[in-house]
Coordinates of C-alpha atoms in Angstrom, one line a residue:
M202 CA -1.2 66.6 47.2
R203 CA -2.4 66.4 43.5
L204 CA 1.3 64.7 42.6
R205 CA 0.8 61.9 45.2
Q206 CA -2.8 61.0 43.7
W207 CA -1.4 60.6 40.0
L208 CA 1.4 58.8 41.7
A209 CA -1.1 56.3 43.7
I210 CA -2.9 55.9 40.5
L211 CA 0.1 55.0 38.3
V212 CA 1.3 52.7 40.6
A213 CA -2.1 50.8 40.6
L214 CA -2.1 50.9 36.9
I215 CA 1.5 49.4 37.0
G216 CA -0.2 46.1 39.4
Y217 CA -2.9 46.1 36.8
G218 CA -0.4 44.7 34.1
S219 CA 1.3 42.3 36.2
V220 CA 0.4 41.0 39.6
S221 CA -2.1 41.9 42.3
A222 CA -1.1 44.9 44.6
S223 CA -1.6 42.7 47.9
G224 CA 1.4 40.4 46.4
K225 CA -0.8 37.3 46.0
E226 CA -1.3 35.6 42.9
P227 CA -4.7 35.3 41.8
E228 CA -6.5 32.3 42.7
N229 CA -7.6 31.4 39.2
A230 CA -4.5 31.9 37.4
A231 CA -3.8 28.4 36.5
S232 CA -7.3 28.4 34.7
G233 CA -6.0 31.3 32.1
T234 CA -8.3 33.8 33.5
A235 CA -6.4 37.3 34.6
H236 CA -7.9 38.3 37.6
I237 CA -6.4 41.0 39.8
E238 CA -7.3 42.5 43.1
F239 CA -6.2 45.9 44.0
D240 CA -6.0 47.4 47.4
P241 CA -7.9 50.7 47.6
A242 CA -5.2 51.9 50.2
F243 CA -3.1 53.0 47.5
L244 CA -5.8 55.6 46.7
D245 CA -6.1 56.8 50.4
M246 CA -4.8 60.5 50.6
N247 CA -4.0 61.9 54.3
G248 CA -5.9 59.6 55.8
A249 CA -9.1 60.3 53.6
P250 CA -10.7 57.0 52.5
A251 CA -10.8 56.2 48.6
G252 CA -14.4 54.4 48.9
H253 CA -15.9 56.4 46.2
V254 CA -13.6 55.0 43.9
D255 CA -14.6 51.5 42.2
L256 CA -11.8 49.5 41.0
S257 CA -13.9 46.2 40.3
L258 CA -13.9 46.8 36.6
F259 CA -10.1 46.8 36.5
E260 CA -9.9 43.3 38.5
Q261 CA -10.5 41.5 35.4
R262 CA -8.0 42.0 32.4
S263 CA -10.7 40.6 29.6
Y264 CA -13.9 42.4 31.3
I265 CA -16.2 43.9 28.7
P266 CA -19.1 46.2 30.3
P267 CA -22.5 44.3 29.7
G268 CA -24.6 46.2 26.9
R269 CA -25.7 46.3 23.4
Y270 CA -22.9 45.7 20.7
R271 CA -23.0 45.8 17.0
A272 CA -20.7 42.9 15.9
D273 CA -19.9 40.9 12.9
V274 CA -21.0 37.1 13.8
T275 CA -18.6 34.1 12.8
I276 CA -19.6 30.6 13.1
N277 CA -16.4 28.1 12.8
N278 CA -14.5 30.8 10.9
E279 CA -17.7 31.5 8.2
P280 CA -19.4 34.7 8.5
V281 CA -23.0 34.8 9.0
G282 CA -23.6 38.4 9.5
T283 CA -23.6 41.8 11.1
Y284 CA -26.3 41.6 14.1
D285 CA -26.5 43.5 17.3
I286 CA -25.3 41.2 20.5
N287 CA -26.6 41.6 23.8
L288 CA -23.7 40.8 26.8
V289 CA -25.1 40.3 30.1
R290 CA -22.9 39.6 33.3
Q291 CA -22.6 36.0 34.8
A292 CA -20.9 34.8 37.6
D293 CA -18.8 32.0 37.2
A294 CA -17.8 28.8 39.1
N295 CA -15.2 30.8 41.3
D296 CA -18.0 33.5 42.0
Q297 CA -16.6 35.9 39.1
A298 CA -18.3 38.1 37.3
D299 CA -18.0 37.9 33.6
T300 CA -19.8 39.1 30.5
V301 CA -21.6 36.6 28.0
P302 CA -23.6 36.7 24.5
C303 CA -27.4 36.5 25.2
V304 CA -28.9 35.8 22.0
T305 CA -32.6 34.4 21.2
R306 CA -33.8 31.2 19.3
A307 CA -34.4 33.4 15.8
L308 CA -30.5 34.7 16.1
L309 CA -29.7 31.0 16.6
H310 CA -31.7 29.8 13.5
D311 CA -30.4 32.8 11.3
W312 CA -26.8 31.4 12.3
G313 CA -27.5 28.0 11.3
L314 CA -27.9 26.0 14.6
D315 CA -30.2 23.2 14.2
L316 CA -32.6 23.9 16.9
Q317 CA -34.3 20.3 16.3
S318 CA -31.4 18.7 17.7
S319 CA -32.1 17.3 21.2
T320 CA -29.8 19.4 22.9
L321 CA -31.0 22.6 21.4
A322 CA -34.6 21.7 21.7
Q323 CA -34.4 20.9 25.3
A324 CA -32.5 24.1 26.2
T325 CA -34.3 26.4 23.8
A326 CA -37.9 25.2 24.6
G327 CA -40.1 28.3 25.5
S328 CA -37.4 30.7 25.0
T329 CA -39.0 32.6 21.9
S330 CA -37.7 36.1 22.9
S331 CA -35.8 35.6 26.4
C332 CA -32.1 35.6 26.9
I333 CA -30.5 32.3 26.0
E334 CA -26.7 32.5 27.3
L335 CA -24.5 30.4 24.6
V336 CA -22.1 29.1 27.2
R337 CA -24.7 27.2 29.1
L338 CA -26.8 26.1 26.4
L339 CA -23.9 24.5 24.7
P340 CA -21.1 23.2 27.1
N341 CA -18.2 22.5 24.3
V342 CA -19.1 26.2 22.6
R343 CA -16.0 28.5 22.5
V344 CA -17.4 32.5 22.2
E345 CA -14.9 35.1 21.4
F346 CA -15.9 38.8 21.8
D347 CA -13.5 41.7 20.4
P348 CA -14.8 45.1 21.1
D349 CA -12.0 46.3 19.3
Q350 CA -12.9 44.8 16.1
Q351 CA -16.6 44.5 16.8
S352 CA -17.0 41.1 16.0
L353 CA -18.3 37.9 17.9
A354 CA -16.6 34.3 17.0
L355 CA -18.0 31.1 18.0
R356 CA -16.8 27.7 17.5
V357 CA -19.6 25.1 17.7
S358 CA -19.7 21.4 16.9
Q359 CA -20.9 20.2 13.8
A360 CA -23.8 18.1 15.7
A361 CA -25.2 21.2 16.8
M362 CA -25.4 22.9 13.4
R363 CA -28.0 22.6 10.4
R364 CA -26.5 21.3 7.1
V365 CA -26.8 23.8 4.7
P366 CA -24.4 24.7 1.6
R367 CA -21.7 27.1 1.9
G368 CA -23.4 30.6 0.9
Y369 CA -26.8 29.9 2.4
I370 CA -29.2 32.8 3.0
D371 CA -32.3 32.1 4.6
P372 CA -35.2 33.4 1.8
A373 CA -37.0 35.0 4.9
R374 CA -34.1 37.5 5.1
W375 CA -34.5 38.5 1.1
D376 CA -35.1 42.0 0.1
H377 CA -37.1 42.8 -2.8
G378 CA -35.5 46.2 -2.9
D379 CA -37.3 49.6 -3.0
T380 CA -39.8 51.0 -5.3
L381 CA -38.2 53.0 -8.1
L382 CA -38.7 54.3 -11.9
M383 CA -35.9 53.7 -14.1
L384 CA -35.3 55.3 -17.4
N385 CA -32.5 54.8 -20.3
Y386 CA -32.6 56.6 -23.2
S387 CA -30.2 57.4 -26.4
I388 CA -31.1 59.8 -29.1
D389 CA -29.3 60.1 -32.4
G390 CA -30.2 62.4 -35.4
R391 CA -28.4 63.6 -38.7
H392 CA -29.3 65.6 -41.7
S393 CA -27.6 65.3 -45.2
Q394 CA -28.1 67.4 -48.2
S395 CA -26.4 66.7 -51.5
Y396 CA -25.9 69.6 -54.1
R397 CA -25.6 69.2 -58.1
D398 CA -24.5 72.1 -60.2
H399 CA -24.9 74.6 -57.2
A400 CA -28.4 73.4 -56.5
A401 CA -29.5 71.3 -53.7
N402 CA -30.4 67.9 -54.8
A403 CA -31.6 65.9 -52.0
R404 CA -32.2 66.3 -48.2
S405 CA -32.2 63.0 -46.0
P406 CA -33.1 63.9 -42.3
M407 CA -33.0 61.1 -40.1
G408 CA -33.3 60.6 -36.4
L409 CA -33.6 57.4 -34.1
A410 CA -34.7 57.3 -30.5
W411 CA -33.9 54.1 -28.3
I412 CA -35.7 53.9 -24.9
R413 CA -36.1 51.4 -22.1
A414 CA -38.2 52.3 -18.9
G415 CA -38.7 50.2 -16.0
L416 CA -40.6 50.1 -12.7
N417 CA -39.9 48.0 -9.4
T418 CA -42.5 47.7 -6.8
G419 CA -43.5 45.0 -4.5
G420 CA -41.6 42.6 -6.0
W421 CA -42.8 43.0 -9.4
R422 CA -40.2 44.3 -12.1
L423 CA -42.1 46.0 -15.2
R424 CA -39.9 46.6 -18.2
S425 CA -40.4 48.1 -21.6
A426 CA -38.3 49.1 -24.3
F427 CA -38.9 50.4 -28.0
N428 CA -37.0 52.2 -31.1
A429 CA -38.7 55.3 -33.1
Q430 CA -37.2 56.0 -36.4
T431 CA -38.0 59.2 -38.2
G432 CA -36.9 60.5 -41.7
N433 CA -37.9 58.7 -45.0
A434 CA -39.2 55.4 -43.6
R435 CA -40.5 56.4 -40.3
A436 CA -41.5 53.6 -37.7
L437 CA -41.8 52.7 -34.3
Q438 CA -40.5 49.3 -33.1
F439 CA -41.4 47.5 -29.8
N440 CA -38.6 45.0 -28.8
G441 CA -40.3 43.7 -25.4
A442 CA -42.8 44.7 -22.5
Y443 CA -43.4 42.3 -19.7
A444 CA -43.7 41.9 -16.0
Q445 CA -41.6 39.9 -13.8
H446 CA -41.7 38.3 -10.2
D447 CA -39.7 36.2 -8.1
V448 CA -40.9 32.8 -6.8
A449 CA -39.0 31.8 -3.9
P450 CA -40.2 28.5 -2.9
I451 CA -39.5 27.1 -6.2
R452 CA -36.2 29.1 -6.7
G453 CA -37.4 30.6 -9.9
R454 CA -39.4 33.5 -11.3
I455 CA -42.3 34.1 -13.8
T456 CA -42.7 36.5 -16.6
V457 CA -45.7 37.7 -18.2
G458 CA -46.2 39.8 -21.6
Q459 CA -43.4 39.9 -24.1
A460 CA -40.2 37.6 -23.5
S461 CA -37.8 35.0 -25.2
T462 CA -37.1 31.3 -24.4
S463 CA -33.8 30.8 -22.5
G464 CA -31.8 29.6 -25.8
E465 CA -29.4 27.2 -23.6
I466 CA -30.1 24.1 -25.9
F467 CA -32.0 25.4 -28.8
D468 CA -32.6 28.9 -30.7
S469 CA -34.1 31.2 -28.6
T470 CA -37.6 32.3 -29.7
D471 CA -39.8 35.4 -29.0
F472 CA -43.4 34.8 -27.9
T473 CA -46.0 36.6 -26.1
G474 CA -47.4 34.8 -22.9
V475 CA -46.1 33.5 -19.8
R476 CA -43.0 32.0 -18.6
I477 CA -41.7 30.2 -15.6
A478 CA -38.1 29.2 -15.3
S479 CA -35.5 28.5 -12.4
D480 CA -33.1 31.1 -11.3
N481 CA -29.7 30.1 -10.4
A482 CA -29.0 33.3 -8.6
M483 CA -31.9 32.2 -5.9
L484 CA -29.2 29.3 -4.7
P485 CA -26.3 29.6 -2.2
D486 CA -23.3 30.6 -4.3
S487 CA -21.6 27.3 -3.7
Q488 CA -24.6 25.7 -5.7
Q489 CA -24.9 27.9 -8.9
S490 CA -22.5 25.7 -11.0
Y491 CA -21.9 22.4 -11.5
A492 CA -19.5 20.4 -9.3
P493 CA -19.2 16.4 -8.4
T494 CA -20.7 15.1 -4.8
I495 CA -17.8 13.5 -3.0
Q496 CA -18.7 10.3 -0.5
G497 CA -16.6 8.6 1.5
I498 CA -16.2 6.9 5.1
A499 CA -13.7 8.1 8.0
R500 CA -12.8 5.4 10.4
T501 CA -12.1 8.4 13.3
H502 CA -12.6 12.0 13.5
A503 CA -10.9 12.8 10.1
T504 CA -9.7 15.8 8.1
V505 CA -10.9 15.6 4.4
T506 CA -8.9 17.7 2.0
V507 CA -9.9 18.1 -1.7
R508 CA -7.1 19.4 -4.1
Q509 CA -7.5 20.0 -7.7
R510 CA -4.3 20.5 -9.8
G511 CA -2.1 20.3 -6.4
F512 CA -4.3 23.3 -4.8
I513 CA -6.4 22.7 -2.0
I514 CA -9.9 23.9 -2.9
H515 CA -11.7 22.6 0.1
Q516 CA -11.0 21.3 3.7
A517 CA -13.5 19.8 6.2
S518 CA -13.5 17.9 9.6
V519 CA -15.7 14.9 9.5
S520 CA -17.1 12.8 12.3
P521 CA -16.4 8.9 12.0
G522 CA -18.5 6.9 9.6
P523 CA -20.0 7.8 6.1
F524 CA -19.5 11.5 5.1
V525 CA -20.7 13.6 2.0
I526 CA -19.4 16.8 0.6
D527 CA -21.4 18.3 -1.8
D528 CA -20.9 22.3 -1.4
L529 CA -17.8 22.4 -3.6
Y530 CA -17.7 25.5 -5.6
G531 CA -17.7 24.8 -9.4
S532 CA -14.4 25.6 -10.8
A533 CA -12.2 24.8 -13.9
T534 CA -11.9 21.2 -15.6
G535 CA -9.8 18.8 -13.6
D536 CA -9.9 15.9 -11.9
L537 CA -10.1 15.9 -8.1
E538 CA -7.8 14.2 -5.6
V539 CA -9.4 13.7 -2.2
T540 CA -7.5 13.0 1.2
V541 CA -8.8 11.5 4.1
T542 CA -6.4 12.1 7.2
E543 CA -7.4 10.1 10.0
A544 CA -6.7 11.1 13.7
D545 CA -4.1 8.6 14.0
G546 CA -2.4 10.1 11.1
S547 CA -3.0 7.7 8.4
E548 CA -4.4 8.7 5.0
T549 CA -6.6 7.5 2.5
R550 CA -6.4 8.6 -0.9
F551 CA -9.0 8.2 -4.1
G552 CA -9.8 10.5 -7.1
Y553 CA -13.0 11.8 -8.8
P554 CA -13.3 12.8 -12.2
F555 CA -14.4 16.3 -12.9
T556 CA -15.7 17.7 -16.3
I557 CA -18.0 20.5 -16.9
L558 CA -20.8 20.7 -19.6
P559 CA -23.2 23.8 -19.7
V560 CA -26.4 21.4 -19.3
F561 CA -24.5 19.9 -16.3
V562 CA -27.0 19.6 -12.8
R563 CA -25.6 18.9 -9.2
T564 CA -26.8 15.7 -7.6
G565 CA -30.4 16.8 -6.2
G566 CA -30.4 19.8 -8.4
L567 CA -33.1 21.1 -10.8
R568 CA -33.4 23.5 -13.6
Y569 CA -36.4 23.8 -15.4
S570 CA -38.0 26.3 -17.9
A571 CA -41.6 26.4 -19.4
A572 CA -43.3 28.9 -21.9
F573 CA -46.7 29.2 -23.0
G574 CA -48.2 31.8 -25.3
A575 CA -47.8 32.9 -29.1
Y576 CA -45.0 33.2 -31.4
R577 CA -44.0 36.7 -31.5
R578 CA -42.5 38.3 -34.9
T579 CA -40.6 41.7 -34.6
V580 CA -43.6 44.2 -35.1
T581 CA -43.0 47.4 -36.7
A582 CA -45.9 49.8 -36.5
P583 CA -45.9 52.8 -39.0
Y584 CA -45.1 56.2 -36.9
S585 CA -47.0 58.3 -39.3
A586 CA -49.8 57.7 -42.0
K587 CA -49.1 60.9 -43.9
Q588 CA -46.9 60.6 -46.8
H589 CA -43.9 62.8 -47.1
G590 CA -42.3 63.5 -50.6
Q591 CA -39.3 65.0 -51.3
Q592 CA -39.1 68.9 -51.2
V593 CA -36.6 70.2 -53.8
C594 CA -35.1 74.0 -53.4
R595 CA -33.3 75.3 -56.1
W596 CA -30.5 78.0 -55.6
I597 CA -30.7 81.3 -57.8

């Protein structure tokens, strides 16, 4: 009895990998959807119906149960992050059930889709937190969800994407980190004594301590450092105490207290006051160093390839008309060769000179630094007001 049940299940699974159990090809085989029908009669044992066995989950080879999945999301082969994705059940034109991703406007914005475009604005109107099915939102979108790799890959036309540099992260997703207290220290000490004629001539004890303390809280970073020296010349030397905070709208940071100028062009100067300066680390990684802006015109849907010293450093698909490539990564000095390959196979080539200097800024970029305060000299404070004289001990 049990052997016959196992044989029936084995036959059903073999049919799952080839053709339907009824011997008919699936009606939608031409469309590429692997849909298979199983005959529950294979599981009937001794005339007892097997109606309690649900085989519908096996009728579609690529079927994924609805639910919430954690997945790495990529848009046009560019990773955008890891998100919780809801998969919902949907019936296609052939009335076959399938699971499709269901997202919100907030997720679409995080992924870089242009919600202000005419197509997306109309499709997502009033959908702040409700389910938006990507396959219905964008007819030409390609969605591939892999439950084994926990990945969701989307292919979206450039017209539906916001134009942002590569490596861009929305400032709303920046994290200042946790509140913490840090302390670095280094202590060194020594004691030397000289002898003459079997008698102690001089002693020279000396100690040096270097301490740097810091506190991070609420986006503020507090730092302070000083040196303490003991011995014949006791002193306490402060190296700087300041508070620092990021200013995201202007891609910079403000420093209050004892600080120094950047020293990129002129010599660095210590001062006590306020300094506000740009911070390249707040820019997308493709914008943190200098690279030229490439402009050209494509006659058709074309592929633009940028080479440097024979190696491909960038490739992009562009629409007919003028195009701009302004998100090249800064690299070594060397002229760039640009190739525009049209849809008919014809090519247009032109070059761009590329030289890097430390003061170069990208087109449309801005680097700034301003300091206000008083010039600060190195401050050495007496460690002890008491004078220590030499103590001589003679050996008997």
